[in-house]
mmCIF file of C-alpha atoms in Angstrom:
data_model
loop_
_atom_site.group_PDB
_atom_site.id
_atom_site.type_symbol
_atom_site.label_atom_id
_atom_site.label_comp_id
_atom_site.label_asym_id
_atom_site.label_seq_id
_atom_site.Cartn_x
_atom_site.Cartn_y
_atom_site.Cartn_z
ATOM 1 C CA MET Z 1 202.960 -37.323 -82.594
ATOM 2 C CA GLN Z 2 204.411 -38.332 -79.356
ATOM 3 C CA ASP Z 3 208.052 -39.296 -79.635
ATOM 4 C CA LEU Z 4 209.374 -42.675 -78.372
ATOM 5 C CA ASP Z 5 211.101 -41.057 -75.296
ATOM 6 C CA SER Z 6 208.103 -39.264 -73.939
ATOM 7 C CA TRP Z 7 205.970 -42.520 -74.360
ATOM 8 C CA LEU Z 8 208.443 -44.684 -72.438
ATOM 9 C CA SER Z 9 208.743 -42.118 -69.758
ATOM 10 C CA ALA Z 10 205.137 -42.159 -69.168
ATOM 11 C CA LYS Z 11 205.257 -44.631 -66.332
ATOM 12 C CA ASN Z 12 202.297 -47.255 -66.779
ATOM 13 C CA GLU Z 13 202.449 -49.776 -64.251
ATOM 14 C CA ILE Z 14 200.021 -52.520 -64.262
ATOM 15 C CA SER Z 15 198.680 -55.257 -61.942
ATOM 16 C CA ARG Z 16 200.330 -58.604 -62.608
ATOM 17 C CA ARG Z 17 197.086 -60.279 -63.307
ATOM 18 C CA ASN Z 18 196.504 -60.270 -67.003
ATOM 19 C CA ALA Z 19 199.881 -58.329 -67.250
ATOM 20 C CA ALA Z 20 200.881 -59.552 -70.671
ATOM 21 C CA GLU Z 21 197.587 -58.735 -72.102
ATOM 22 C CA ALA Z 22 197.475 -55.232 -70.709
ATOM 23 C CA VAL Z 23 201.103 -54.582 -72.103
ATOM 24 C CA PHE Z 24 200.141 -55.827 -75.557
ATOM 25 C CA GLU Z 25 196.930 -53.591 -75.511
ATOM 26 C CA ASP Z 26 198.891 -50.589 -74.687
ATOM 27 C CA VAL Z 27 201.647 -50.861 -77.057
ATOM 28 C CA ARG Z 28 199.081 -51.908 -79.787
ATOM 29 C CA THR Z 29 197.029 -48.765 -78.839
ATOM 30 C CA ALA Z 30 200.061 -46.539 -79.188
ATOM 31 C CA ILE Z 31 200.808 -48.028 -82.535
ATOM 32 C CA VAL Z 32 197.403 -47.589 -83.944
ATOM 33 C CA ASP Z 33 197.105 -44.126 -82.533
ATOM 34 C CA ARG Z 34 200.601 -43.198 -84.056
ATOM 35 C CA LYS Z 35 202.220 -42.419 -80.815
ATOM 36 C CA LEU Z 36 204.835 -44.996 -81.969
ATOM 37 C CA ALA Z 37 205.598 -44.280 -85.546
ATOM 38 C CA LEU Z 38 206.400 -46.762 -88.321
ATOM 39 C CA GLY Z 39 209.962 -47.753 -88.185
ATOM 40 C CA THR Z 40 210.480 -47.081 -84.559
ATOM 41 C CA ARG Z 41 212.568 -49.412 -82.634
ATOM 42 C CA LEU Z 42 210.624 -50.476 -79.524
ATOM 43 C CA PRO Z 43 212.521 -50.126 -76.330
ATOM 44 C CA SER Z 44 214.187 -53.157 -75.146
ATOM 45 C CA GLU Z 45 212.449 -55.948 -72.990
ATOM 46 C CA VAL Z 46 214.510 -54.581 -69.952
ATOM 47 C CA GLN Z 47 213.155 -50.997 -70.602
ATOM 48 C CA LEU Z 48 209.532 -52.165 -71.109
ATOM 49 C CA ALA Z 49 209.724 -54.461 -67.867
ATOM 50 C CA GLU Z 50 210.953 -51.206 -66.071
ATOM 51 C CA ARG Z 51 208.173 -49.125 -67.516
ATOM 52 C CA TYR Z 52 205.309 -51.562 -66.500
ATOM 53 C CA GLY Z 53 206.865 -52.995 -63.396
ATOM 54 C CA ILE Z 54 206.648 -56.679 -64.561
ATOM 55 C CA SER Z 55 209.126 -59.222 -65.752
ATOM 56 C CA ARG Z 56 210.763 -59.644 -69.173
ATOM 57 C CA ALA Z 57 209.117 -62.930 -69.750
ATOM 58 C CA ILE Z 58 205.637 -61.302 -69.612
ATOM 59 C CA VAL Z 59 206.811 -58.400 -71.881
ATOM 60 C CA ARG Z 60 208.035 -61.167 -74.257
ATOM 61 C CA GLU Z 61 204.658 -62.621 -74.366
ATOM 62 C CA ALA Z 62 203.076 -59.406 -75.350
ATOM 63 C CA LEU Z 63 205.821 -58.707 -78.056
ATOM 64 C CA ARG Z 64 205.037 -62.125 -79.663
ATOM 65 C CA SER Z 65 201.269 -61.359 -79.919
ATOM 66 C CA LEU Z 66 202.099 -57.972 -81.429
ATOM 67 C CA GLN Z 67 204.425 -59.788 -84.007
ATOM 68 C CA THR Z 68 201.694 -62.383 -84.849
ATOM 69 C CA LEU Z 69 199.387 -59.646 -85.632
ATOM 70 C CA GLY Z 70 201.699 -57.958 -88.053
ATOM 71 C CA PHE Z 71 202.333 -54.811 -86.140
ATOM 72 C CA THR Z 72 205.966 -55.374 -85.305
ATOM 73 C CA GLN Z 73 208.862 -57.353 -86.615
ATOM 74 C CA THR Z 74 211.720 -58.564 -84.466
ATOM 75 C CA ARG Z 75 215.145 -58.560 -86.344
ATOM 76 C CA THR Z 76 217.947 -60.558 -84.906
ATOM 77 C CA GLY Z 77 220.742 -58.476 -83.338
ATOM 78 C CA ARG Z 78 218.617 -55.124 -83.875
ATOM 79 C CA GLY Z 79 215.562 -55.302 -81.809
ATOM 80 C CA THR Z 80 211.836 -55.094 -82.435
ATOM 81 C CA PHE Z 81 210.454 -52.497 -84.901
ATOM 82 C CA VAL Z 82 206.835 -51.060 -85.666
ATOM 83 C CA VAL Z 83 206.190 -52.250 -89.217
ATOM 84 C CA SER Z 84 202.517 -51.637 -89.584
ATOM 85 C CA GLU Z 85 199.708 -49.519 -88.077
ATOM 86 C CA SER Z 86 197.147 -52.194 -89.116
ATOM 87 C CA PRO Z 87 197.100 -55.961 -88.717
ATOM 88 C CA ALA Z 88 198.399 -58.322 -91.396
ATOM 89 C CA ARG Z 89 195.778 -59.880 -93.739
ATOM 90 C CA GLN Z 90 196.889 -63.322 -92.886
ATOM 91 C CA LEU Z 91 197.704 -63.691 -88.994
ATOM 92 C CA GLY Z 92 200.984 -65.287 -88.421
ATOM 93 C CA GLY Z 93 201.576 -68.435 -86.304
ATOM 94 C CA GLY Z 94 205.480 -69.076 -86.550
ATOM 95 C CA ALA Z 95 206.120 -70.902 -89.747
ATOM 96 C CA TYR Z 96 202.315 -71.216 -90.512
ATOM 97 C CA SER Z 97 199.604 -68.467 -91.169
ATOM 98 C CA ALA Z 98 196.235 -68.762 -89.011
ATOM 99 C CA ARG Z 99 194.514 -69.933 -92.348
ATOM 100 C CA ASP Z 100 197.072 -72.689 -92.696
ATOM 101 C CA LEU Z 101 196.145 -73.753 -89.121
ATOM 102 C CA MET Z 102 192.353 -73.359 -89.493
ATOM 103 C CA GLU Z 103 192.356 -75.212 -92.736
ATOM 104 C CA ALA Z 104 194.529 -78.137 -91.676
ATOM 105 C CA ARG Z 105 193.526 -78.843 -87.922
ATOM 106 C CA PRO Z 106 190.084 -80.119 -88.528
ATOM 107 C CA CYS Z 107 191.474 -82.872 -91.159
ATOM 108 C CA ILE Z 108 194.106 -84.117 -88.390
ATOM 109 C CA GLU Z 109 192.710 -83.451 -84.979
ATOM 110 C CA ILE Z 110 189.105 -84.392 -85.372
ATOM 111 C CA PRO Z 111 189.739 -87.986 -86.488
ATOM 112 C CA ALA Z 112 192.708 -88.162 -83.958
ATOM 113 C CA ALA Z 113 190.264 -87.396 -81.113
ATOM 114 C CA GLY Z 114 188.174 -90.320 -82.461
ATOM 115 C CA TRP Z 115 190.900 -92.720 -82.601
ATOM 116 C CA ALA Z 116 192.113 -91.694 -79.179
ATOM 117 C CA ALA Z 117 188.843 -92.401 -77.671
ATOM 118 C CA LEU Z 118 189.153 -96.018 -79.100
ATOM 119 C CA ARG Z 119 192.903 -96.655 -78.694
ATOM 120 C CA ARG Z 120 194.102 -94.492 -75.527
ATOM 121 C CA SER Z 121 195.749 -96.383 -72.755
ATOM 122 C CA SER Z 122 195.209 -95.771 -69.106
ATOM 123 C CA GLU Z 123 198.456 -93.880 -68.907
ATOM 124 C CA GLN Z 124 197.536 -91.630 -71.711
ATOM 125 C CA LEU Z 125 194.095 -90.843 -70.186
ATOM 126 C CA ALA Z 126 195.865 -90.025 -66.800
ATOM 127 C CA SER Z 127 198.192 -87.688 -68.661
ATOM 128 C CA LEU Z 128 195.308 -85.825 -70.530
ATOM 129 C CA THR Z 129 193.456 -85.596 -67.077
ATOM 130 C CA SER Z 130 196.409 -84.257 -65.307
ATOM 131 C CA LEU Z 131 196.850 -81.655 -68.136
ATOM 132 C CA CYS Z 132 193.331 -80.488 -68.081
ATOM 133 C CA ASP Z 133 193.348 -80.215 -64.217
ATOM 134 C CA ARG Z 134 196.575 -78.313 -64.154
ATOM 135 C CA MET Z 135 195.343 -75.852 -66.912
ATOM 136 C CA ASP Z 136 192.663 -74.571 -64.701
ATOM 137 C CA GLU Z 137 195.315 -73.073 -62.479
ATOM 138 C CA GLU Z 138 198.161 -72.039 -64.569
ATOM 139 C CA ASP Z 139 199.159 -68.419 -65.717
ATOM 140 C CA VAL Z 140 198.964 -67.548 -69.246
ATOM 141 C CA GLN Z 141 202.689 -68.501 -69.976
ATOM 142 C CA ARG Z 142 202.501 -71.988 -68.882
ATOM 143 C CA TRP Z 143 198.800 -72.369 -70.053
ATOM 144 C CA VAL Z 144 199.884 -71.718 -73.638
ATOM 145 C CA ARG Z 145 202.469 -74.410 -73.572
ATOM 146 C CA MET Z 146 200.052 -76.894 -72.092
ATOM 147 C CA ASP Z 147 197.432 -76.013 -74.458
ATOM 148 C CA ALA Z 148 199.593 -77.228 -77.282
ATOM 149 C CA GLU Z 149 200.829 -80.257 -75.101
ATOM 150 C CA PHE Z 150 197.146 -81.385 -74.743
ATOM 151 C CA HIS Z 151 196.465 -81.505 -78.457
ATOM 152 C CA GLY Z 152 199.897 -83.363 -78.806
ATOM 153 C CA GLU Z 153 198.887 -85.966 -76.351
ATOM 154 C CA ILE Z 154 195.662 -86.499 -78.145
ATOM 155 C CA ALA Z 155 197.421 -87.206 -81.378
ATOM 156 C CA GLU Z 156 199.763 -89.342 -79.332
ATOM 157 C CA ALA Z 157 196.827 -91.330 -77.889
ATOM 158 C CA SER Z 158 195.295 -91.975 -81.535
ATOM 159 C CA GLY Z 159 197.864 -94.370 -82.161
ATOM 160 C CA ASN Z 160 198.466 -92.843 -85.819
ATOM 161 C CA ALA Z 161 202.278 -91.838 -86.342
ATOM 162 C CA ILE Z 162 201.261 -89.391 -89.036
ATOM 163 C CA PHE Z 163 198.634 -87.503 -86.700
ATOM 164 C CA ARG Z 164 201.425 -87.443 -84.079
ATOM 165 C CA LYS Z 165 203.979 -86.156 -86.483
ATOM 166 C CA VAL Z 166 201.849 -83.428 -87.987
ATOM 167 C CA VAL Z 167 200.597 -82.125 -84.462
ATOM 168 C CA ALA Z 168 204.093 -82.001 -83.177
ATOM 169 C CA ASP Z 169 205.290 -80.207 -86.339
ATOM 170 C CA VAL Z 170 202.739 -77.476 -85.714
ATOM 171 C CA ARG Z 171 203.024 -77.387 -81.985
ATOM 172 C CA GLY Z 172 204.872 -74.004 -81.997
ATOM 173 C CA ALA Z 173 202.450 -72.451 -84.030
ATOM 174 C CA LEU Z 174 199.579 -73.572 -82.054
ATOM 175 C CA ALA Z 175 201.090 -72.098 -78.915
ATOM 176 C CA THR Z 176 201.678 -68.797 -80.698
ATOM 177 C CA GLN Z 177 198.072 -68.866 -81.925
ATOM 178 C CA SER Z 178 196.728 -69.728 -78.313
ATOM 179 C CA GLU Z 179 198.707 -66.909 -76.873
ATOM 180 C CA LEU Z 180 197.222 -64.414 -79.212
ATOM 181 C CA VAL Z 181 193.730 -65.497 -78.637
ATOM 182 C CA GLU Z 182 194.044 -65.417 -75.049
ATOM 183 C CA HIS Z 183 195.555 -61.979 -75.097
ATOM 184 C CA VAL Z 184 192.845 -60.522 -77.343
ATOM 185 C CA ARG Z 185 189.734 -62.540 -76.582
ATOM 186 C CA GLY Z 186 190.494 -64.178 -73.091
ATOM 187 C CA ARG Z 187 189.292 -67.587 -74.108
ATOM 188 C CA ARG Z 188 191.283 -69.616 -71.594
ATOM 189 C CA LYS Z 189 188.288 -70.559 -69.342
ATOM 190 C CA ALA Z 190 186.180 -71.572 -72.454
ATOM 191 C CA SER Z 191 188.945 -73.415 -73.785
ATOM 192 C CA ASN Z 192 189.434 -75.199 -70.794
ATOM 193 C CA ALA Z 193 185.809 -76.156 -70.569
ATOM 194 C CA GLU Z 194 185.944 -77.452 -74.267
ATOM 195 C CA HIS Z 195 189.065 -79.509 -73.445
ATOM 196 C CA ARG Z 196 187.319 -80.930 -70.682
ATOM 197 C CA ARG Z 197 184.403 -82.173 -72.874
ATOM 198 C CA ILE Z 198 186.980 -83.566 -75.211
ATOM 199 C CA LEU Z 199 188.515 -85.460 -72.461
ATOM 200 C CA GLU Z 200 185.365 -86.848 -70.981
ATOM 201 C CA ALA Z 201 184.559 -88.225 -74.556
ATOM 202 C CA ILE Z 202 187.768 -89.893 -74.787
ATOM 203 C CA ALA Z 203 187.686 -91.357 -71.202
ATOM 204 C CA ALA Z 204 184.066 -92.777 -72.177
ATOM 205 C CA GLY Z 205 185.521 -94.500 -75.342
ATOM 206 C CA SER Z 206 182.966 -92.608 -77.431
ATOM 207 C CA GLU Z 207 184.624 -92.018 -80.872
ATOM 208 C CA GLY Z 208 181.513 -89.895 -82.159
ATOM 209 C CA HIS Z 209 181.499 -87.576 -79.096
ATOM 210 C CA ALA Z 210 185.165 -87.094 -79.080
ATOM 211 C CA ARG Z 211 185.148 -86.058 -82.722
ATOM 212 C CA ALA Z 212 182.261 -83.757 -82.108
ATOM 213 C CA ALA Z 213 183.864 -82.198 -79.043
ATOM 214 C CA MET Z 214 187.058 -81.476 -80.976
ATOM 215 C CA ALA Z 215 185.136 -80.218 -83.939
ATOM 216 C CA GLU Z 216 183.290 -77.856 -81.704
ATOM 217 C CA HIS Z 217 186.506 -76.493 -79.970
ATOM 218 C CA LEU Z 218 188.281 -75.837 -83.390
ATOM 219 C CA LEU Z 219 185.227 -74.038 -84.734
ATOM 220 C CA GLU Z 220 185.402 -71.855 -81.533
ATOM 221 C CA VAL Z 221 189.020 -71.148 -82.123
ATOM 222 C CA LYS Z 222 188.361 -70.361 -85.769
ATOM 223 C CA ARG Z 223 185.611 -67.837 -84.746
ATOM 224 C CA SER Z 224 188.008 -66.213 -82.296
ATOM 225 C CA ILE Z 225 190.745 -65.902 -85.126
ATOM 226 C CA ILE Z 226 188.391 -64.675 -87.608
ATOM 227 C CA GLY Z 227 186.945 -62.057 -84.846
ATOM 228 C CA ILE Z 228 190.329 -60.856 -84.095
ATOM 229 C CA ALA Z 229 191.212 -60.192 -87.795
ATOM 230 C CA GLY Z 230 187.827 -58.401 -88.185
ATOM 231 C CA GLU Z 231 188.177 -56.418 -85.101
ATOM 232 C CA GLU Z 232 191.600 -55.186 -85.967
ATOM 233 C CA ARG Z 233 190.655 -54.175 -89.422
ATOM 234 C CA ALA Z 234 187.774 -52.120 -87.891
ATOM 235 C CA ARG Z 235 190.304 -50.254 -85.837
ATOM 236 C CA ARG Z 236 192.040 -48.875 -88.921
#
């Protein structure tokens, strides 16, 4: 088994484009192939950034996705440790599991999109439009935050305080999930197109089309999450 020092010393510089995805895949492969043994404390963010020739922020993205899949666990003040060679049965998402999100989101976000089509203000429509436009250009780190913000803005535009509160409460989990899906499945372009269809239906004031567009988007996210879990188990 390759030890930590030899793995770390093997320089593996990557292009800045899709850098977080590449770091995620490299560390995941090292864990699955047992080059990084169970119980190993991963190098610090600084060491990993030096190894790959990238920023600590990009390393942090990759480490979050590894923890979401259950491969690693970050312990405050001690570092990040390898805790499993296979993914968790229930993928994490901050305080909520992927199953929690998949079951709850359609109950909240589909009707919220419908009400947003009927109740949104011109200012709220402008904000949603700006988000969609900017998401086409942003890097992964900013895109993930804006993805969660887009869903929060729709809940706000619904005019329903309960929808707004629930989506705000799960916003961190939504961002974590979006980050994982982007790193593993590269769904950002498809997701942007789905967001655009939701926006167009809201702009047109079509409750039915807004609900349908949101339902389609959440179904595609669900398929991606289920696919990730299946792919990871197949690697075992």
